[in-house]
């Protein structure tokens, strides 16, 4: 959809900074990246006081009229990954009561809508599923997203069915008053006692831990985004003074396992914090990146082998302890 947008500036400031502040307000959309703003200017879609301006650093001086010839289809276009076709059925419902519903999400399926506004996702699939069970409803039933999983991560995810419990669930997640467990498959180091492997920064390092069934280890570090905003988002070790956020994960090596003809280890991961890509970064830092996690040094595979396996918490006197074991093809569910 094309539309003309007229904005007014009264201060001295850069054009790209002005648009970054004002355009989201006009479009009622906060998901406008700096790179998209720059491309909008560079493609000649912006005029200042009637003249085309193609320099993002152009200086607005005093009162100015900024005219944007805005094409939403081009501006919001994102190359779509290959999502699977998925329809939610009763077999994917791991546990449900009057307030909460726990779903086993497949890999390669996003949790929620993206900026393009036309992508199939788990939230919409859940609303359709709940509505199909009660066709007498005139309006779509409510489903609240309480946390998220990466598109490539499979496993347990929680939604609320009742707005009244949203605050309590949100407080539980924010205060870490729950146990979150994942399963990851990592390639077995060539020599678990001091072998060589890739770290998150791409360099070759020495594996310090002895990784074998029954081994336990813990990773604590400050982390944040380390990639440029124009690149694929990548997180890594950052000092606290440079904006790093504390993160902690405990790991247990469960057993040896063969996946895609590769000798691997099945690792249980218990999160104590919830940073972006936390498990992926922590395992890569230890020199054992997740199989399929190319971004953090893992070998190429059919998928990133990470699965949300358990959520445990208490509301009032009710204890929730919901588990969802992975069912990776050629490996079967792990015996834990």
mmCIF file of N, CA, C and O in Angstrom, residues 271-311:
data_model
loop_
_atom_site.group_PDB
_atom_site.id
_atom_site.type_symbol
_atom_site.label_atom_id
_atom_site.label_comp_id
_atom_site.label_asym_id
_atom_site.label_seq_id
_atom_site.Cartn_x
_atom_site.Cartn_y
_atom_site.Cartn_z
ATOM 1 N N UNK A 271 18.066 -23.234 32.771
ATOM 2 C CA UNK A 271 18.300 -21.794 32.729
ATOM 3 C C UNK A 271 17.961 -21.142 34.058
ATOM 4 O O UNK A 271 16.914 -21.416 34.644
ATOM 5 N N UNK A 272 18.853 -20.246 34.498
ATOM 6 C CA UNK A 272 18.599 -19.427 35.683
ATOM 7 C C UNK A 272 18.322 -17.984 35.287
ATOM 8 O O UNK A 272 17.870 -17.196 36.110
ATOM 9 N N UNK A 273 18.632 -17.635 34.056
ATOM 10 C CA UNK A 273 18.287 -16.330 33.484
ATOM 11 C C UNK A 273 17.739 -16.591 32.088
ATOM 12 O O UNK A 273 17.792 -17.718 31.597
ATOM 13 N N UNK A 274 17.233 -15.554 31.441
ATOM 14 C CA UNK A 274 16.604 -15.757 30.138
ATOM 15 C C UNK A 274 17.087 -14.793 29.087
ATOM 16 O O UNK A 274 16.292 -14.049 28.508
ATOM 17 N N UNK A 275 18.380 -14.798 28.806
ATOM 18 C CA UNK A 275 18.942 -13.899 27.794
ATOM 19 C C UNK A 275 18.737 -14.474 26.390
ATOM 20 O O UNK A 275 18.637 -15.683 26.219
ATOM 21 N N UNK A 276 18.731 -13.598 25.409
ATOM 22 C CA UNK A 276 18.595 -14.027 24.024
ATOM 23 C C UNK A 276 19.735 -14.957 23.631
ATOM 24 O O UNK A 276 20.900 -14.655 23.866
ATOM 25 N N UNK A 277 19.396 -16.094 23.030
ATOM 26 C CA UNK A 277 20.377 -17.086 22.545
ATOM 27 C C UNK A 277 21.272 -17.612 23.673
ATOM 28 O O UNK A 277 22.374 -18.085 23.427
ATOM 29 N N UNK A 278 20.788 -17.576 24.905
ATOM 30 C CA UNK A 278 21.648 -17.891 26.055
ATOM 31 C C UNK A 278 22.284 -19.274 25.963
ATOM 32 O O UNK A 278 23.502 -19.419 26.106
ATOM 33 N N UNK A 279 21.483 -20.308 25.755
ATOM 34 C CA UNK A 279 22.034 -21.662 25.705
ATOM 35 C C UNK A 279 23.002 -21.806 24.538
ATOM 36 O O UNK A 279 24.082 -22.401 24.673
ATOM 37 N N UNK A 280 22.642 -21.250 23.401
ATOM 38 C CA UNK A 280 23.495 -21.343 22.220
ATOM 39 C C UNK A 280 24.845 -20.701 22.470
ATOM 40 O O UNK A 280 25.900 -21.251 22.114
ATOM 41 N N UNK A 281 24.843 -19.523 23.087
ATOM 42 C CA UNK A 281 26.093 -18.818 23.371
ATOM 43 C C UNK A 281 26.905 -19.569 24.416
ATOM 44 O O UNK A 281 28.125 -19.741 24.274
ATOM 45 N N UNK A 282 26.262 -20.028 25.480
ATOM 46 C CA UNK A 282 26.988 -20.689 26.564
ATOM 47 C C UNK A 282 27.662 -21.978 26.098
ATOM 48 O O UNK A 282 28.807 -22.254 26.461
ATOM 49 N N UNK A 283 26.961 -22.780 25.292
ATOM 50 C CA UNK A 283 27.579 -24.005 24.803
ATOM 51 C C UNK A 283 28.703 -23.709 23.814
ATOM 52 O O UNK A 283 29.741 -24.386 23.808
ATOM 53 N N UNK A 284 28.522 -22.692 22.999
ATOM 54 C CA UNK A 284 29.592 -22.310 22.073
ATOM 55 C C UNK A 284 30.819 -21.825 22.832
ATOM 56 O O UNK A 284 31.958 -22.112 22.442
ATOM 57 N N UNK A 285 30.601 -21.097 23.921
ATOM 58 C CA UNK A 285 31.720 -20.625 24.742
ATOM 59 C C UNK A 285 32.510 -21.789 25.332
ATOM 60 O O UNK A 285 33.718 -21.691 25.554
ATOM 61 N N UNK A 286 31.824 -22.892 25.595
ATOM 62 C CA UNK A 286 32.494 -24.069 26.131
ATOM 63 C C UNK A 286 33.177 -24.896 25.039
ATOM 64 O O UNK A 286 33.826 -25.902 25.325
ATOM 65 N N UNK A 287 33.010 -24.465 23.795
ATOM 66 C CA UNK A 287 33.648 -25.188 22.701
ATOM 67 C C UNK A 287 32.827 -26.318 22.148
ATOM 68 O O UNK A 287 33.321 -27.130 21.361
ATOM 69 N N UNK A 288 31.556 -26.417 22.542
ATOM 70 C CA UNK A 288 30.675 -27.474 22.044
ATOM 71 C C UNK A 288 29.363 -26.854 21.536
ATOM 72 O O UNK A 288 28.305 -27.028 22.142
ATOM 73 N N UNK A 289 29.401 -26.125 20.424
ATOM 74 C CA UNK A 289 28.177 -25.495 19.908
ATOM 75 C C UNK A 289 27.136 -26.533 19.530
ATOM 76 O O UNK A 289 27.448 -27.699 19.261
ATOM 77 N N UNK A 290 25.885 -26.114 19.514
ATOM 78 C CA UNK A 290 24.776 -26.995 19.196
ATOM 79 C C UNK A 290 24.864 -27.429 17.734
ATOM 80 O O UNK A 290 25.162 -26.627 16.845
ATOM 81 N N UNK A 291 24.584 -28.681 17.489
ATOM 82 C CA UNK A 291 24.577 -29.206 16.131
ATOM 83 C C UNK A 291 23.569 -28.421 15.286
ATOM 84 O O UNK A 291 22.419 -28.252 15.673
ATOM 85 N N UNK A 292 24.009 -27.928 14.150
ATOM 86 C CA UNK A 292 23.158 -27.149 13.262
ATOM 87 C C UNK A 292 23.189 -25.658 13.505
ATOM 88 O O UNK A 292 22.646 -24.880 12.710
ATOM 89 N N UNK A 293 23.832 -25.226 14.594
ATOM 90 C CA UNK A 293 23.860 -23.799 14.943
ATOM 91 C C UNK A 293 25.066 -23.133 14.286
ATOM 92 O O UNK A 293 26.062 -22.818 14.937
ATOM 93 N N UNK A 294 24.971 -22.890 13.001
ATOM 94 C CA UNK A 294 26.091 -22.354 12.227
ATOM 95 C C UNK A 294 26.515 -20.986 12.740
ATOM 96 O O UNK A 294 27.704 -20.644 12.753
ATOM 97 N N UNK A 295 25.559 -20.176 13.200
ATOM 98 C CA UNK A 295 25.873 -18.830 13.682
ATOM 99 C C UNK A 295 26.893 -18.852 14.802
ATOM 100 O O UNK A 295 27.733 -17.956 14.917
ATOM 101 N N UNK A 296 26.860 -19.898 15.638
ATOM 102 C CA UNK A 296 27.764 -19.977 16.781
ATOM 103 C C UNK A 296 28.801 -21.101 16.643
ATOM 104 O O UNK A 296 29.314 -21.600 17.633
ATOM 105 N N UNK A 297 29.097 -21.472 15.412
ATOM 106 C CA UNK A 297 30.196 -22.404 15.187
ATOM 107 C C UNK A 297 29.810 -23.857 15.073
ATOM 108 O O UNK A 297 30.696 -24.717 14.975
ATOM 109 N N UNK A 298 28.531 -24.177 15.077
ATOM 110 C CA UNK A 298 28.105 -25.564 14.945
ATOM 111 C C UNK A 298 28.169 -26.053 13.511
ATOM 112 O O UNK A 298 28.173 -25.258 12.565
ATOM 113 N N UNK A 299 28.218 -27.359 13.339
ATOM 114 C CA UNK A 299 28.240 -27.950 12.000
ATOM 115 C C UNK A 299 26.866 -27.835 11.346
ATOM 116 O O UNK A 299 25.832 -27.826 12.022
ATOM 117 N N UNK A 300 26.854 -27.784 10.037
ATOM 118 C CA UNK A 300 25.597 -27.696 9.295
ATOM 119 C C UNK A 300 24.777 -28.955 9.509
ATOM 120 O O UNK A 300 25.312 -30.065 9.490
ATOM 121 N N UNK A 301 23.492 -28.790 9.730
ATOM 122 C CA UNK A 301 22.600 -29.921 9.957
ATOM 123 C C UNK A 301 21.200 -29.555 9.485
ATOM 124 O O UNK A 301 20.957 -28.428 9.035
ATOM 125 N N UNK A 302 20.270 -30.491 9.602
ATOM 126 C CA UNK A 302 18.904 -30.254 9.141
ATOM 127 C C UNK A 302 18.183 -29.199 9.971
ATOM 128 O O UNK A 302 17.227 -28.586 9.504
ATOM 129 N N UNK A 303 18.617 -29.013 11.208
ATOM 130 C CA UNK A 303 18.005 -28.019 12.083
ATOM 131 C C UNK A 303 18.965 -27.691 13.206
ATOM 132 O O UNK A 303 20.032 -28.316 13.327
ATOM 133 N N UNK A 304 18.641 -26.694 14.005
ATOM 134 C CA UNK A 304 19.367 -26.443 15.246
ATOM 135 C C UNK A 304 18.749 -27.342 16.303
ATOM 136 O O UNK A 304 17.568 -27.210 16.631
ATOM 137 N N UNK A 305 19.518 -28.250 16.857
ATOM 138 C CA UNK A 305 18.980 -29.262 17.756
ATOM 139 C C UNK A 305 18.871 -28.737 19.186
ATOM 140 O O UNK A 305 19.654 -29.080 20.066
ATOM 141 N N UNK A 306 17.850 -27.896 19.385
ATOM 142 C CA UNK A 306 17.541 -27.339 20.698
ATOM 143 C C UNK A 306 16.050 -27.486 20.933
ATOM 144 O O UNK A 306 15.239 -27.147 20.064
ATOM 145 N N UNK A 307 15.678 -27.983 22.123
ATOM 146 C CA UNK A 307 14.288 -28.308 22.416
ATOM 147 C C UNK A 307 13.925 -27.862 23.827
ATOM 148 O O UNK A 307 14.625 -28.163 24.794
ATOM 149 N N UNK A 308 12.813 -27.128 23.949
ATOM 150 C CA UNK A 308 12.284 -26.726 25.254
ATOM 151 C C UNK A 308 11.558 -27.918 25.867
ATOM 152 O O UNK A 308 10.545 -28.369 25.347
ATOM 153 N N UNK A 309 12.103 -28.422 27.010
ATOM 154 C CA UNK A 309 11.652 -29.718 27.517
ATOM 155 C C UNK A 309 10.843 -29.653 28.802
ATOM 156 O O UNK A 309 10.176 -30.625 29.154
ATOM 157 N N UNK A 310 10.880 -28.536 29.555
ATOM 158 C CA UNK A 310 10.163 -28.527 30.815
ATOM 159 C C UNK A 310 9.948 -27.140 31.382
ATOM 160 O O UNK A 310 10.820 -26.272 31.267
ATOM 161 N N UNK A 311 8.784 -26.935 31.977
ATOM 162 C CA UNK A 311 8.472 -25.708 32.708
ATOM 163 C C UNK A 311 7.840 -26.106 34.037
ATOM 164 O O UNK A 311 6.860 -26.861 34.062
#
